[in-house]
């Protein structure tokens, strides 16, 4: 969960930094229990159950730049 224990300014900075790393040649993997923060970055999701088995996959919706600024 990359945003834990970060103040709002650092959360925004980290979000933009991770966004700057995205490219077709690069795979970035992180775990997050908060769908709203993960959906700002993710192209695909893997959902796991309590036994750590993948139970579902999904493509993320396309986000616009304005939506990156919004944190729930």
mmCIF file of C-alpha atoms in Angstrom:
data_model
loop_
_atom_site.group_PDB
_atom_site.id
_atom_site.type_symbol
_atom_site.label_atom_id
_atom_site.label_comp_id
_atom_site.label_asym_id
_atom_site.label_seq_id
_atom_site.Cartn_x
_atom_site.Cartn_y
_atom_site.Cartn_z
ATOM 1 C CA UNK A 1 0.000 0.000 0.000
ATOM 2 C CA UNK A 2 2.185 2.782 -1.285
ATOM 3 C CA UNK A 3 0.186 5.678 0.203
ATOM 4 C CA UNK A 4 0.143 4.562 3.842
ATOM 5 C CA UNK A 5 1.490 7.096 6.333
ATOM 6 C CA UNK A 6 2.074 9.786 3.698
ATOM 7 C CA UNK A 7 0.648 13.269 3.997
ATOM 8 C CA UNK A 8 -1.516 14.600 1.154
ATOM 9 C CA UNK A 9 1.352 16.389 -0.622
ATOM 10 C CA UNK A 10 3.521 13.266 -0.631
ATOM 11 C CA UNK A 11 0.573 11.141 -1.826
ATOM 12 C CA UNK A 12 0.155 13.459 -4.817
ATOM 13 C CA UNK A 13 3.890 13.441 -5.489
ATOM 14 C CA UNK A 14 4.038 9.632 -5.369
ATOM 15 C CA UNK A 15 0.998 9.330 -7.632
ATOM 16 C CA UNK A 16 2.590 11.587 -10.261
ATOM 17 C CA UNK A 17 5.955 9.860 -9.909
ATOM 18 C CA UNK A 18 4.450 6.411 -10.475
ATOM 19 C CA UNK A 19 2.441 7.792 -13.389
ATOM 20 C CA UNK A 20 5.669 9.102 -14.939
ATOM 21 C CA UNK A 21 7.157 5.587 -14.795
ATOM 22 C CA UNK A 22 4.319 3.989 -16.758
ATOM 23 C CA UNK A 23 5.187 2.806 -20.241
ATOM 24 C CA UNK A 24 4.323 -0.139 -22.489
ATOM 25 C CA UNK A 25 7.769 -1.631 -21.809
ATOM 26 C CA UNK A 26 7.503 -1.432 -18.010
ATOM 27 C CA UNK A 27 5.530 -3.475 -15.497
ATOM 28 C CA UNK A 28 4.777 -1.870 -12.141
ATOM 29 C CA UNK A 29 3.200 -4.048 -9.465
ATOM 30 C CA UNK A 30 1.885 -2.883 -6.118
ATOM 31 C CA UNK A 31 -0.714 -3.975 -3.603
ATOM 32 C CA UNK A 32 -3.409 -1.695 -2.280
ATOM 33 C CA UNK A 33 -6.596 -2.337 -0.333
ATOM 34 C CA UNK A 34 -8.095 0.953 -1.513
ATOM 35 C CA UNK A 35 -9.584 0.629 -4.976
ATOM 36 C CA UNK A 36 -9.845 4.390 -5.463
ATOM 37 C CA UNK A 37 -6.111 5.007 -5.119
ATOM 38 C CA UNK A 38 -5.147 1.951 -7.166
ATOM 39 C CA UNK A 39 -7.550 2.835 -9.962
ATOM 40 C CA UNK A 40 -5.749 6.135 -10.509
ATOM 41 C CA UNK A 41 -2.704 4.213 -11.770
ATOM 42 C CA UNK A 42 -3.718 0.713 -12.746
ATOM 43 C CA UNK A 43 -4.323 -0.609 -16.225
ATOM 44 C CA UNK A 44 -5.263 -4.044 -14.875
ATOM 45 C CA UNK A 45 -6.336 -5.467 -11.524
ATOM 46 C CA UNK A 46 -5.854 -8.857 -9.927
ATOM 47 C CA UNK A 47 -8.163 -9.641 -7.019
ATOM 48 C CA UNK A 48 -7.032 -12.176 -4.446
ATOM 49 C CA UNK A 49 -8.934 -14.029 -1.761
ATOM 50 C CA UNK A 50 -7.761 -14.691 1.793
ATOM 51 C CA UNK A 51 -5.777 -17.712 0.637
ATOM 52 C CA UNK A 52 -3.900 -15.486 -1.855
ATOM 53 C CA UNK A 53 -5.459 -17.098 -4.897
ATOM 54 C CA UNK A 54 -6.383 -14.907 -7.832
ATOM 55 C CA UNK A 55 -10.171 -14.934 -7.988
ATOM 56 C CA UNK A 56 -10.822 -12.234 -10.562
ATOM 57 C CA UNK A 57 -9.088 -9.997 -13.065
ATOM 58 C CA UNK A 58 -10.310 -6.771 -14.597
ATOM 59 C CA UNK A 59 -9.137 -3.934 -16.793
ATOM 60 C CA UNK A 60 -9.120 -0.519 -15.186
ATOM 61 C CA UNK A 61 -11.199 2.285 -16.629
ATOM 62 C CA UNK A 62 -9.290 4.983 -18.467
ATOM 63 C CA UNK A 63 -8.637 8.006 -16.248
ATOM 64 C CA UNK A 64 -8.168 11.626 -17.192
ATOM 65 C CA UNK A 65 -5.572 13.928 -15.682
ATOM 66 C CA UNK A 66 -8.178 15.700 -13.542
ATOM 67 C CA UNK A 67 -9.139 12.413 -11.933
ATOM 68 C CA UNK A 68 -5.546 11.840 -10.764
ATOM 69 C CA UNK A 69 -5.816 14.891 -8.535
ATOM 70 C CA UNK A 70 -8.936 13.588 -6.819
ATOM 71 C CA UNK A 71 -8.264 11.319 -3.800
ATOM 72 C CA UNK A 72 -11.037 9.775 -1.775
#
